[in-house]
Coordinates of C-alpha atoms in Angstrom, one line a residue:
Chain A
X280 CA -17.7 13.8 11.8
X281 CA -15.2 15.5 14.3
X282 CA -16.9 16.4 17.6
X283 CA -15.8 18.5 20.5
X284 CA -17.5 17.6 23.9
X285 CA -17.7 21.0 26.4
X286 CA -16.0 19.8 28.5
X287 CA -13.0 18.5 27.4
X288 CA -10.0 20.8 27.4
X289 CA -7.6 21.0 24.3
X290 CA -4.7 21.1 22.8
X291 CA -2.8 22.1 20.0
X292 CA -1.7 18.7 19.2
X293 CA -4.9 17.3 19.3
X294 CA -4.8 16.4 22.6
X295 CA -8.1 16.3 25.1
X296 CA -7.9 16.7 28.9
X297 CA -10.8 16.0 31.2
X298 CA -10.1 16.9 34.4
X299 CA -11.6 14.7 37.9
X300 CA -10.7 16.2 40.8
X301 CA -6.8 16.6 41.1
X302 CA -6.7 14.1 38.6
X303 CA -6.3 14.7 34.6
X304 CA -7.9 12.0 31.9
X305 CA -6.0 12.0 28.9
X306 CA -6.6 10.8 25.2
X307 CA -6.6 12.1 21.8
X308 CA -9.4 14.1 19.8
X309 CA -11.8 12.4 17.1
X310 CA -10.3 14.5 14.6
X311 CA -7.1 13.3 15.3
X312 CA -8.3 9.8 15.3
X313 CA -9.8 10.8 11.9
X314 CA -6.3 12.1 10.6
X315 CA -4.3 9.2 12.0
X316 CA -6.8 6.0 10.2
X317 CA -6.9 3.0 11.5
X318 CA -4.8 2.9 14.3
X319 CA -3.0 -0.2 15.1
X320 CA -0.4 0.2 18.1
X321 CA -0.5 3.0 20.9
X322 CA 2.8 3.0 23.1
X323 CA 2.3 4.1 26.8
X324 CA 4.2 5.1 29.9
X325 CA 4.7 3.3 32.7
X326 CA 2.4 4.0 35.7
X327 CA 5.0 6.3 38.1
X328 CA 6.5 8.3 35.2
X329 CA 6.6 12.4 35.8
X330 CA 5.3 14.4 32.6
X331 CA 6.3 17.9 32.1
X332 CA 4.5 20.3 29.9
X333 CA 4.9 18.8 26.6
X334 CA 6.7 16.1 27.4
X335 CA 6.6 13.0 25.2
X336 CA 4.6 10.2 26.7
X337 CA 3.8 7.9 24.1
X338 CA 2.8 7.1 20.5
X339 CA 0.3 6.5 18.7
X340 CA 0.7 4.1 15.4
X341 CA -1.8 4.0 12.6
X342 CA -1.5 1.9 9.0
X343 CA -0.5 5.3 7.2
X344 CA 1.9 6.7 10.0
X345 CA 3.1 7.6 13.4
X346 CA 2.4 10.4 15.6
X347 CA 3.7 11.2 19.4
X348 CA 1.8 12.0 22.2
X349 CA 2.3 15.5 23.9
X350 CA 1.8 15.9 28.0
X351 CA -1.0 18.7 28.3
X352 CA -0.5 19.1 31.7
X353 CA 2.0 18.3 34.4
X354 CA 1.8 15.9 36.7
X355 CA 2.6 11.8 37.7
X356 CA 1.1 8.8 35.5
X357 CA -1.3 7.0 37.9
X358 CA -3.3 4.6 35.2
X359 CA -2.6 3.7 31.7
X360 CA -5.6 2.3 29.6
X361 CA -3.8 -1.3 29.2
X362 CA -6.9 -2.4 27.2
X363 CA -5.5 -0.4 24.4
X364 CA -2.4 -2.8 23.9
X365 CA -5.0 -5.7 22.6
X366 CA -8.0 -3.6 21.3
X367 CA -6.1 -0.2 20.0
X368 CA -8.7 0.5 17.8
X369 CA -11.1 1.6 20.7
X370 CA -9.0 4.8 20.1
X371 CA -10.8 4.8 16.6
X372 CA -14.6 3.8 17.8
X373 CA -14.6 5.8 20.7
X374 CA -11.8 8.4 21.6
X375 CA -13.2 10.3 24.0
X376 CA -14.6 7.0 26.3
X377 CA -12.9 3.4 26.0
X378 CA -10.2 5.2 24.0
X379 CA -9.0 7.0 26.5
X380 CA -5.0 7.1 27.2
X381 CA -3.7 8.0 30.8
X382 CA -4.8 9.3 34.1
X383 CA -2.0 11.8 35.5
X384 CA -2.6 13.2 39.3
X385 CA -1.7 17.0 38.1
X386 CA 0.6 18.7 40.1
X387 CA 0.3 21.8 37.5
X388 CA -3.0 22.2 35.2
X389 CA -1.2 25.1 32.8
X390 CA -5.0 25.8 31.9
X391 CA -3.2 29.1 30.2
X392 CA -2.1 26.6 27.7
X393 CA -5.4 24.6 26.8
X394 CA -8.1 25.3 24.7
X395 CA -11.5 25.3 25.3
X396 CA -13.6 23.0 22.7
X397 CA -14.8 26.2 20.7
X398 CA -11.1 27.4 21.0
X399 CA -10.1 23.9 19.3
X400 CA -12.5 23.6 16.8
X401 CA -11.7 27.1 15.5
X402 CA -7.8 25.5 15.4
X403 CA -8.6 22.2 14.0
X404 CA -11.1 24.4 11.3
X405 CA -8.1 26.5 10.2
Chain B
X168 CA 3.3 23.7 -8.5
X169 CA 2.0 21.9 -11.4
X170 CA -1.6 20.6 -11.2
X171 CA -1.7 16.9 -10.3
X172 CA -3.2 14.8 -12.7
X173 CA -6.1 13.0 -11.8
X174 CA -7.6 9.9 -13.4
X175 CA -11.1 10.0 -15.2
X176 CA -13.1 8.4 -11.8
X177 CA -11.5 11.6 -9.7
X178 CA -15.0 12.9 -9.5
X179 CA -16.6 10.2 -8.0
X180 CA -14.4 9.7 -5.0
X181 CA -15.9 12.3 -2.4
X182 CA -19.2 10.2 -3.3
X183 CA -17.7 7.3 -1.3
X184 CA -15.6 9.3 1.4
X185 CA -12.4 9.3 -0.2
X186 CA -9.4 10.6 1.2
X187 CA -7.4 12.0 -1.3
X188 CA -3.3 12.3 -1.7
X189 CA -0.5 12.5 -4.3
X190 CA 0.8 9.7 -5.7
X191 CA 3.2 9.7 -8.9
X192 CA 1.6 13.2 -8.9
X193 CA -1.7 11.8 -9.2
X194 CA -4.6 12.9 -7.0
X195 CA -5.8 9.3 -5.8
X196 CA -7.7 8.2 -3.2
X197 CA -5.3 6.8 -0.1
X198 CA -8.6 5.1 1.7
X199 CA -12.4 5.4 1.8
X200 CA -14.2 3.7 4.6
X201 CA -10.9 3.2 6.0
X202 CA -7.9 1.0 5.7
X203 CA -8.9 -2.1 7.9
X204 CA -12.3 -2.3 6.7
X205 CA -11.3 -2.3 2.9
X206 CA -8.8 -4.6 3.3
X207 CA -10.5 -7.0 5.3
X208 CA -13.3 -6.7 2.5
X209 CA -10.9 -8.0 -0.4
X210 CA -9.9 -10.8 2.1
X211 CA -13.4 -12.0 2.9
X212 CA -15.6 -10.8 -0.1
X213 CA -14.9 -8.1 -2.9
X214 CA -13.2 -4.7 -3.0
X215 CA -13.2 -2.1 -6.3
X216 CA -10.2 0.0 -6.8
X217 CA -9.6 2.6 -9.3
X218 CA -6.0 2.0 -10.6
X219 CA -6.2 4.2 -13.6
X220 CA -2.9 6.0 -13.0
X221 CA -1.2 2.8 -14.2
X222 CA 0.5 3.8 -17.5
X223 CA 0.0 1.5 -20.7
X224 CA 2.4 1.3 -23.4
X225 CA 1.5 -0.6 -27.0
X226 CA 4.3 -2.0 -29.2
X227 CA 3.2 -3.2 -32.2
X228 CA 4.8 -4.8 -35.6
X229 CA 7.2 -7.7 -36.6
X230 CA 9.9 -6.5 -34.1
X231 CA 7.3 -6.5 -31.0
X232 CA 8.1 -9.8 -30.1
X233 CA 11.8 -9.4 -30.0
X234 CA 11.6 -5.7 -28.7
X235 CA 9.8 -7.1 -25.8
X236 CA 11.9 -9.8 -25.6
X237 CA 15.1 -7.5 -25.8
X238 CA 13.7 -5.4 -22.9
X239 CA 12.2 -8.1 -20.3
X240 CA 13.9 -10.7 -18.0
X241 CA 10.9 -12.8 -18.4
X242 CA 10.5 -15.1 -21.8
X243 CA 7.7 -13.3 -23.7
X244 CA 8.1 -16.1 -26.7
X245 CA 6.4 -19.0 -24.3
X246 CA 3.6 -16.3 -24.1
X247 CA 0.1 -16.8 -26.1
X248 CA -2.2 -14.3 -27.4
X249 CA -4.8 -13.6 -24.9
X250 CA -1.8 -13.9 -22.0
X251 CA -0.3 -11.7 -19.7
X252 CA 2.7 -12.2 -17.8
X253 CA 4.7 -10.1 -15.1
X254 CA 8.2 -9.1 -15.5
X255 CA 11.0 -6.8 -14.5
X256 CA 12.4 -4.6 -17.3
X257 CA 16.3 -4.1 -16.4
X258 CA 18.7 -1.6 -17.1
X259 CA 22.6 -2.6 -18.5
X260 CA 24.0 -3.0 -14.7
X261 CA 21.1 -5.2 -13.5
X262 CA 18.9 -2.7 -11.7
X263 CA 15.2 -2.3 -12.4
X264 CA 14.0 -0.2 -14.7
X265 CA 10.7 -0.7 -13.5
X266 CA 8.5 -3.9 -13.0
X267 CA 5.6 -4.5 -15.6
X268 CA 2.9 -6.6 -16.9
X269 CA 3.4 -7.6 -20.3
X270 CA -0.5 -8.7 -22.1
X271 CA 0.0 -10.3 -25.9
X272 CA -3.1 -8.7 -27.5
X273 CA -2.0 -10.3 -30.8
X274 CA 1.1 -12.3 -32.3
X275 CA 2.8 -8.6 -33.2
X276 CA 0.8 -6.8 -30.8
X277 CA 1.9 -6.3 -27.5
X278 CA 0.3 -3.9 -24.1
X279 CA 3.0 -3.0 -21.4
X280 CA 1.1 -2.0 -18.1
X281 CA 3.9 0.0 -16.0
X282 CA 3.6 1.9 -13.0
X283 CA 2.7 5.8 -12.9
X284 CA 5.5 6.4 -11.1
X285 CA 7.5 5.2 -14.0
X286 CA 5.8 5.7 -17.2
X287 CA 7.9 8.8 -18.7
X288 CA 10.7 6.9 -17.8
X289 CA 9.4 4.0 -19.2
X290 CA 8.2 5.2 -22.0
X291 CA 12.1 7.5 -23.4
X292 CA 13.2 3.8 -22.0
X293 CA 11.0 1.3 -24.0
X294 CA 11.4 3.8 -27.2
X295 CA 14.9 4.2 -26.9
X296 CA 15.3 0.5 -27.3
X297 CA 12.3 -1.1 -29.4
X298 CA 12.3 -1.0 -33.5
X299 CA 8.5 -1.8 -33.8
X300 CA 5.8 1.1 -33.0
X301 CA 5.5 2.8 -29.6
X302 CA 2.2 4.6 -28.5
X303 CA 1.5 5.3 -24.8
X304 CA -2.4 4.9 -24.4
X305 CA -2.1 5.6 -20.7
X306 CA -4.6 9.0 -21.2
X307 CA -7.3 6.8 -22.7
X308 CA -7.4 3.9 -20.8
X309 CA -8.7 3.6 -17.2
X310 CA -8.1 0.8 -15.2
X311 CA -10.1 -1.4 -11.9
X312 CA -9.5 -3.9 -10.4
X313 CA -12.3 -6.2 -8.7
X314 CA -10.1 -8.1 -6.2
X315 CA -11.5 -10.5 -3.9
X316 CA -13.4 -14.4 -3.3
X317 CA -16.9 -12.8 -4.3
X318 CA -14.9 -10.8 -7.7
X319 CA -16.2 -13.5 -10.4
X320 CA -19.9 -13.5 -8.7
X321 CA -20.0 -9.7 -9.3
X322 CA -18.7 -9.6 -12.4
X323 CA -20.8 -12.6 -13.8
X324 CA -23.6 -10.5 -13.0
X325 CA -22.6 -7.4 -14.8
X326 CA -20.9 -8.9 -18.1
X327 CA -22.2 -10.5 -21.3
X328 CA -19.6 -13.7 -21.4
X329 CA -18.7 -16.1 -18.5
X330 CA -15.1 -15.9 -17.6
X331 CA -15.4 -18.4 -14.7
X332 CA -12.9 -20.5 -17.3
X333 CA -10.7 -17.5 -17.7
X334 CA -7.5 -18.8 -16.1
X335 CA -4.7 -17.1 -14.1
X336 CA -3.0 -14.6 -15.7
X337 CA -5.8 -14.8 -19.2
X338 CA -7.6 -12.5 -20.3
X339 CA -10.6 -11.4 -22.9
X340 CA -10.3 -8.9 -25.0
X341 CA -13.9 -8.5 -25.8
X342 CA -16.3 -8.2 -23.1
X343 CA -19.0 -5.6 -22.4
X344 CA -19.7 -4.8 -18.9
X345 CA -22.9 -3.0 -18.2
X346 CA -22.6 -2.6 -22.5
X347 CA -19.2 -1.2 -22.6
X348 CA -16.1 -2.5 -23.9
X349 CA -13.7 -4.0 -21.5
X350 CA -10.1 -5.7 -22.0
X351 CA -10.3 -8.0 -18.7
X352 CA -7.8 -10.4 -17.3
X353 CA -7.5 -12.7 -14.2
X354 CA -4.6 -10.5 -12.5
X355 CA -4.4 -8.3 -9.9
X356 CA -2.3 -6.8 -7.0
X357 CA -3.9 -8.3 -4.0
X358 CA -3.1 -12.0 -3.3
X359 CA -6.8 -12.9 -3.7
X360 CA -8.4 -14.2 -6.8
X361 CA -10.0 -11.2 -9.4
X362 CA -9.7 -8.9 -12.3
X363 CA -8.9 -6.1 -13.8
X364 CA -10.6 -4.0 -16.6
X365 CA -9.0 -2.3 -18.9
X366 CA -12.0 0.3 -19.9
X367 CA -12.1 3.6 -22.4
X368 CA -11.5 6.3 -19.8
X369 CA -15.0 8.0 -21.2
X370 CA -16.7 4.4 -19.9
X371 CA -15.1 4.1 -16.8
X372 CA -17.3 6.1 -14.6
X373 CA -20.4 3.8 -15.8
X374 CA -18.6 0.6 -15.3
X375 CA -17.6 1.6 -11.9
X376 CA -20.5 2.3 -10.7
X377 CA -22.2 -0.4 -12.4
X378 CA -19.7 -3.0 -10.2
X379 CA -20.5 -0.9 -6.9
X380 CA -23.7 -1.2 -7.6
X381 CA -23.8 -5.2 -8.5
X382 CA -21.7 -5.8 -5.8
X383 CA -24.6 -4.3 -3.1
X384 CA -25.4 -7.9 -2.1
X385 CA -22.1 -9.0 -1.7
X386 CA -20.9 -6.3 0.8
X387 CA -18.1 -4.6 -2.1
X388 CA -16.6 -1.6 -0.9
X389 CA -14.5 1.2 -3.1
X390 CA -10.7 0.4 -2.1
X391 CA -8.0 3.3 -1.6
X392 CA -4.3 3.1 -2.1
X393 CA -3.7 2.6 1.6
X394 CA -5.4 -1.0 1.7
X395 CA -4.0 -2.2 -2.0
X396 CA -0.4 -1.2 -0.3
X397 CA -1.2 -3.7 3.0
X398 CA -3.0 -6.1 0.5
X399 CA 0.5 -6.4 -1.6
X400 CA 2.7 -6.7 1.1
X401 CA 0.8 -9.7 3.0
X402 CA 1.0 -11.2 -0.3
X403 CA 4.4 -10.1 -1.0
X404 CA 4.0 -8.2 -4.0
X405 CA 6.8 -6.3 -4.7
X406 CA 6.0 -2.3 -5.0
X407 CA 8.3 -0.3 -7.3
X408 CA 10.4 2.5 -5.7
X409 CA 10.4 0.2 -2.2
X410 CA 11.6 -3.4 -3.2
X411 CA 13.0 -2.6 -6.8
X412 CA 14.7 0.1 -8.0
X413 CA 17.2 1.5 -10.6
X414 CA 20.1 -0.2 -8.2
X415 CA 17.9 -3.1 -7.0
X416 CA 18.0 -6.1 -9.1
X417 CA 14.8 -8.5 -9.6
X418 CA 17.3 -11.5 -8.6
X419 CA 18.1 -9.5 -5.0
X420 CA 14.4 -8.8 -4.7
X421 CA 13.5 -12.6 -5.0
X422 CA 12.5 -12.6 -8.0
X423 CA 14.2 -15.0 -10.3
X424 CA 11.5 -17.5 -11.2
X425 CA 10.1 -14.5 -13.7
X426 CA 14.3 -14.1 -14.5
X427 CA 14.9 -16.0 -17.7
X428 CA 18.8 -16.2 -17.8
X429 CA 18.4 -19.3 -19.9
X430 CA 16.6 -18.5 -22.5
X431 CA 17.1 -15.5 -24.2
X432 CA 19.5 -12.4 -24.6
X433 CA 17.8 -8.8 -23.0
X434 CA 19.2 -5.4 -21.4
X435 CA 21.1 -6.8 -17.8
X436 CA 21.4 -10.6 -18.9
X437 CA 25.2 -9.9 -18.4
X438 CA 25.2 -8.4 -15.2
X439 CA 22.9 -10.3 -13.7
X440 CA 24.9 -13.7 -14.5
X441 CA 27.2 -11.7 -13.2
X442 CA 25.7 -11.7 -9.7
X443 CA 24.1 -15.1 -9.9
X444 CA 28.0 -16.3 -10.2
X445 CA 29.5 -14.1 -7.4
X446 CA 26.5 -14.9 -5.0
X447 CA 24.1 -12.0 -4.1
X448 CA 25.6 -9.4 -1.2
X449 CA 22.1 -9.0 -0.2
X450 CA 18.6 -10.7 -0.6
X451 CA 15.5 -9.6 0.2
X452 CA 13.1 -11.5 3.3
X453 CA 9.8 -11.2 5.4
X454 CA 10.3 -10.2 8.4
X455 CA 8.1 -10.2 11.5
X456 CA 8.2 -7.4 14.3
X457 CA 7.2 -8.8 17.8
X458 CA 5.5 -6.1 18.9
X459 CA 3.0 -3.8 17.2
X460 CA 4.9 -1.6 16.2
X461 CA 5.8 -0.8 12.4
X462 CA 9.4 -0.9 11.1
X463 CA 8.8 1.4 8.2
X464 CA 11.0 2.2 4.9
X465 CA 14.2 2.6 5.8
X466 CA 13.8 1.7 9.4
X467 CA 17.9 0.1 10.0
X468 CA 18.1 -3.7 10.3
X469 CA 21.1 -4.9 13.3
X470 CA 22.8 -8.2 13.9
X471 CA 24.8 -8.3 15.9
X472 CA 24.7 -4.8 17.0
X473 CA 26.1 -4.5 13.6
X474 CA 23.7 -2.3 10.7
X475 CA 23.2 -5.2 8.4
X476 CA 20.3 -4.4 5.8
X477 CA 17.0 -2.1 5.8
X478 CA 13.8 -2.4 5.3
X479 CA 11.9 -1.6 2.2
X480 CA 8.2 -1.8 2.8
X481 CA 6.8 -2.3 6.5
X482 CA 3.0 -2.5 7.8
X483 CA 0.7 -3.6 10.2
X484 CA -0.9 -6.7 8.3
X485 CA -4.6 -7.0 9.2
X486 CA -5.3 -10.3 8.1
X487 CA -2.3 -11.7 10.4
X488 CA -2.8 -8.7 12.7
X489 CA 1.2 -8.5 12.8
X490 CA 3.6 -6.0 12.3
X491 CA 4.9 -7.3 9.0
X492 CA 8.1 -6.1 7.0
X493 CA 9.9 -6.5 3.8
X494 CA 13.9 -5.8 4.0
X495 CA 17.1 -6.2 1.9
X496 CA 19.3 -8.3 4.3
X497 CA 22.9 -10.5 4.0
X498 CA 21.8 -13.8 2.2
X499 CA 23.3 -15.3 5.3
X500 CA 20.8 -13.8 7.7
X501 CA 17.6 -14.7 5.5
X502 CA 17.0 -18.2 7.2
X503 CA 13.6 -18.7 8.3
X504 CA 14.1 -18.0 12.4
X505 CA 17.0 -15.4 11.9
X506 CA 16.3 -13.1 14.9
X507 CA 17.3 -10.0 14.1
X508 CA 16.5 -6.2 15.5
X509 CA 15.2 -3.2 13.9
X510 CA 15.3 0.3 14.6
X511 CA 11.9 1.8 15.3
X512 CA 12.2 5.8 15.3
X513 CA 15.6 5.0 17.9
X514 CA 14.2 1.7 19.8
X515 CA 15.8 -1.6 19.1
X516 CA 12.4 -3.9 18.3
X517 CA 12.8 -7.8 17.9
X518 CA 12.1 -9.5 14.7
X519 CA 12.5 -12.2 13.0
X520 CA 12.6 -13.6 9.4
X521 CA 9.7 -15.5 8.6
X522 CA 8.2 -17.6 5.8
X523 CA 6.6 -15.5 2.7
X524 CA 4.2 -14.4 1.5
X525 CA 3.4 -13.4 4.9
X526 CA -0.5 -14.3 3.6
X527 CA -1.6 -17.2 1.1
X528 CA -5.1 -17.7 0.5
X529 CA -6.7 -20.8 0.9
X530 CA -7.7 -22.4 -2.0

């Protein structure tokens, strides 16, 4: 079943942001994960790309299709979860922990634009 | 919209976690437990899938034989009762009509087991052509398949004959499964060894769950339409609509060892001799992607900078845990080795053409 921890932020796209400090975790929800199936290939930035609100920054590849990644905040890639090019399917077991995506040192949080996890959950629940 | 149809197991799927989508306008499950644990289940022990939306045709009376004969490439006459055998069904300029199994229930009695996608086609097709009697019994018959190493254990437990002896491609018409009625033949769509019962749709709810349930011990899982598509294309079993099509011929699909040129007259003989004479313009090959990406239908095929073919059918396979493709390509460029490039949503990936089927099962 879907969850939606607290304190995650949202998005639209199915998105979650954890915030650390200046710093802004990045993977995608378990009902995205859900949607997608098993997911076989995720494509990441490279560590030093600059994100804008929205911006592409990857994809993720399941058996049944193909979805992009959206930037939920702005800010510079610091860390990508290179674990995820052998073992993608982490994304599947746990997408909120050893499936998460990038780290991004935020230079702009857009919080206006994020959900909160009741706020998603009424989306996703549509 | 119209109402899809649904086949007579519909009810059971949200039992198992089905996810359900159209296909052929059909509501049929695309997975249950998920893609790479179903699959990997028919690989190592036994998977049940519900493949009722097949369509069945009968012809039956002294022309059957040559109305059969008249609209398959395959040779029907070398073809016993109790016998099934696959063949394209071609149209006058070579292209595929659609691709079909062909069971002799009797010496003038003949089942035609054709895709849902193509069964109204099909069927104006098949009675456009044939002399002998046409009935499409696709409504009352539901259809399973019991694919996998562990398929005969289950079914042994659940039947009243042994069909350990049954061989390739055989079948019984006669055997009760959990007491009902089943036609059931060594075929299926997977690569692995199994079955597939032909049931009365009003039975197939008990005989599925009856396999389900026999199959406990042997870890069998209900099998969506996601997995039987990467279980196919491992195996490289063509899928209608993707390899064939009304302008794809079987002998550019790779297909001529079920092409009987020889031996008969039938709808496309002369076009395809026709081809065979000129050389094919293009032929299809496996391909291999070297990075995890999938090169999906469509997904343009370069040499040389150059477009030079596309692909028809393209997955991650999760036996070989490679991105694995099917595509129509310049017989020239079909060598085993050919390094080639595809286009993957605008990015150039490296591939090359490989041996096929991409999967074989040890023996």
């Amino acid at each position: 079943m879907a969850e939606y921890p607290q304190e995650l932020r949202y998005t639209q796209e199915h998105e979650w942001v954890k915030f650390e400090g200046d710093l802004a975790r990045i993977g995608i929800t378990s009902f995205a994960q859900s949607e997608l199936g098993d997911i076989v290939f995720v494509e990441l930035p490279s560590v030093g790309q600059i994100l804008r609100l929205g911006d592409t920054f990857g994809t993720v590849e399941s058996v049944k299709t193909v979805s992009d990644l959206f930037a939920p905040v702005a800010g510079e890639v610091v860390e990508v979860n290179e674990s995820l090019n052998d073992a993608p399917e982490m994304v599947n077991s746990d997408p909120y922990g050893a499936g998460w995506m990038v780290m991004v040192k935020v230079t702009d949080r857009h919080e206006d634009q994020l959900l909160s996890a009741t706020q998603y959950k009424e989306h996703v629940n549509e | 919209m119209a109402q899809n149809k649904r086949t007579p197991l519909y009810s059971l799927y949200h039992l198992y976690g089905a996810k359900v989508v159209d296909f052929a306008g059909f509501d049929m499950p695309v997975q249950f437990s998920g893609i790479m644990k179903e699959h990997v289940a028919v690989r190592t022990a036994v998977g049940l899938f519900d493949v009722s939306h097949m369509g069945e045709i009968e012809l039956s009376g002294p022309d059957a034989l040559s109305d059969v004969q008249k609209l398959i490439t395959n040779d029907a006459s070398r073809l016993k009762v109790s016998h099934a055998m696959y063949s394209p069904m071609c149209n006058e300029h070579g292209g595929t009509v659609d691709d079909i199994l062909v069971y002799r229930l009797a010496f003038d009695r003949f089942l035609l087991v054709v895709n849902a996608s193509n069964r109204f086609k099909d069927l104006a097709w098949i009675s456009r052509h044939a002399k002998s009697h046409v009935i499409d019994r696709s409504d009352d018959v539901a259809l399973l398949a019991l694919q996998g190493p562990k398929a005969l254990d289950v079914l042994k437990t659940v039947t009243d004959k042994d069909l350990s002896s049954l061989p390739y491609y055989g079948f019984d018409q006669d055997v009760r499964v959990h007491g009902r009625q089943c036609l059931i033949s060594r075929t299926g769509y997977t690569g692995e060894d199994g079955f597939e019962l032909y049931i009365d749709a009003a039975d197939a709810m008990d005989v599925f769950v009856a396999l389900l349930e026999a199959g406990q011990v042997e870890g069998i899982v209900p099998v969506g339409l996601g997995a039987r598509d990467t279980l196919r294309l491992e195996a490289r079993l063509p899928l209608y609509g993707h390899e064939l099509t009304d302008d794809i011929s079987p002998l550019e699909a790779g297909l001529s060892p079920f092409v009987k040129l020889d031996a008969k007259d039938f709808i496309g003989r002369d076009a395809l001799l026709l081809q065979k004479q000129q050389s094919l313009s293009r032929k299809a090959a496996g391909i291999a992607l070297t990075g995890r990406s999938i090169a999906r239908e469509q997904a343009e095929i370069f040499g040389d900078d150059q477009v030079v073919g596309y692909v028809t059918s393209g997955t991650f396979g999760p036996t070989l845990q490679k991105s694995i493709a099917l595509a129509l390509l310049p017989p020239a460029l079909t060598e085993i080795g050919q390094t080639l490039e595809v286009d993957v949503r605008g990015k150039k990936m490296q591939a090359q053409v490989v041996k096929t089927p991409f999967y074989r099962r040890s023996l």
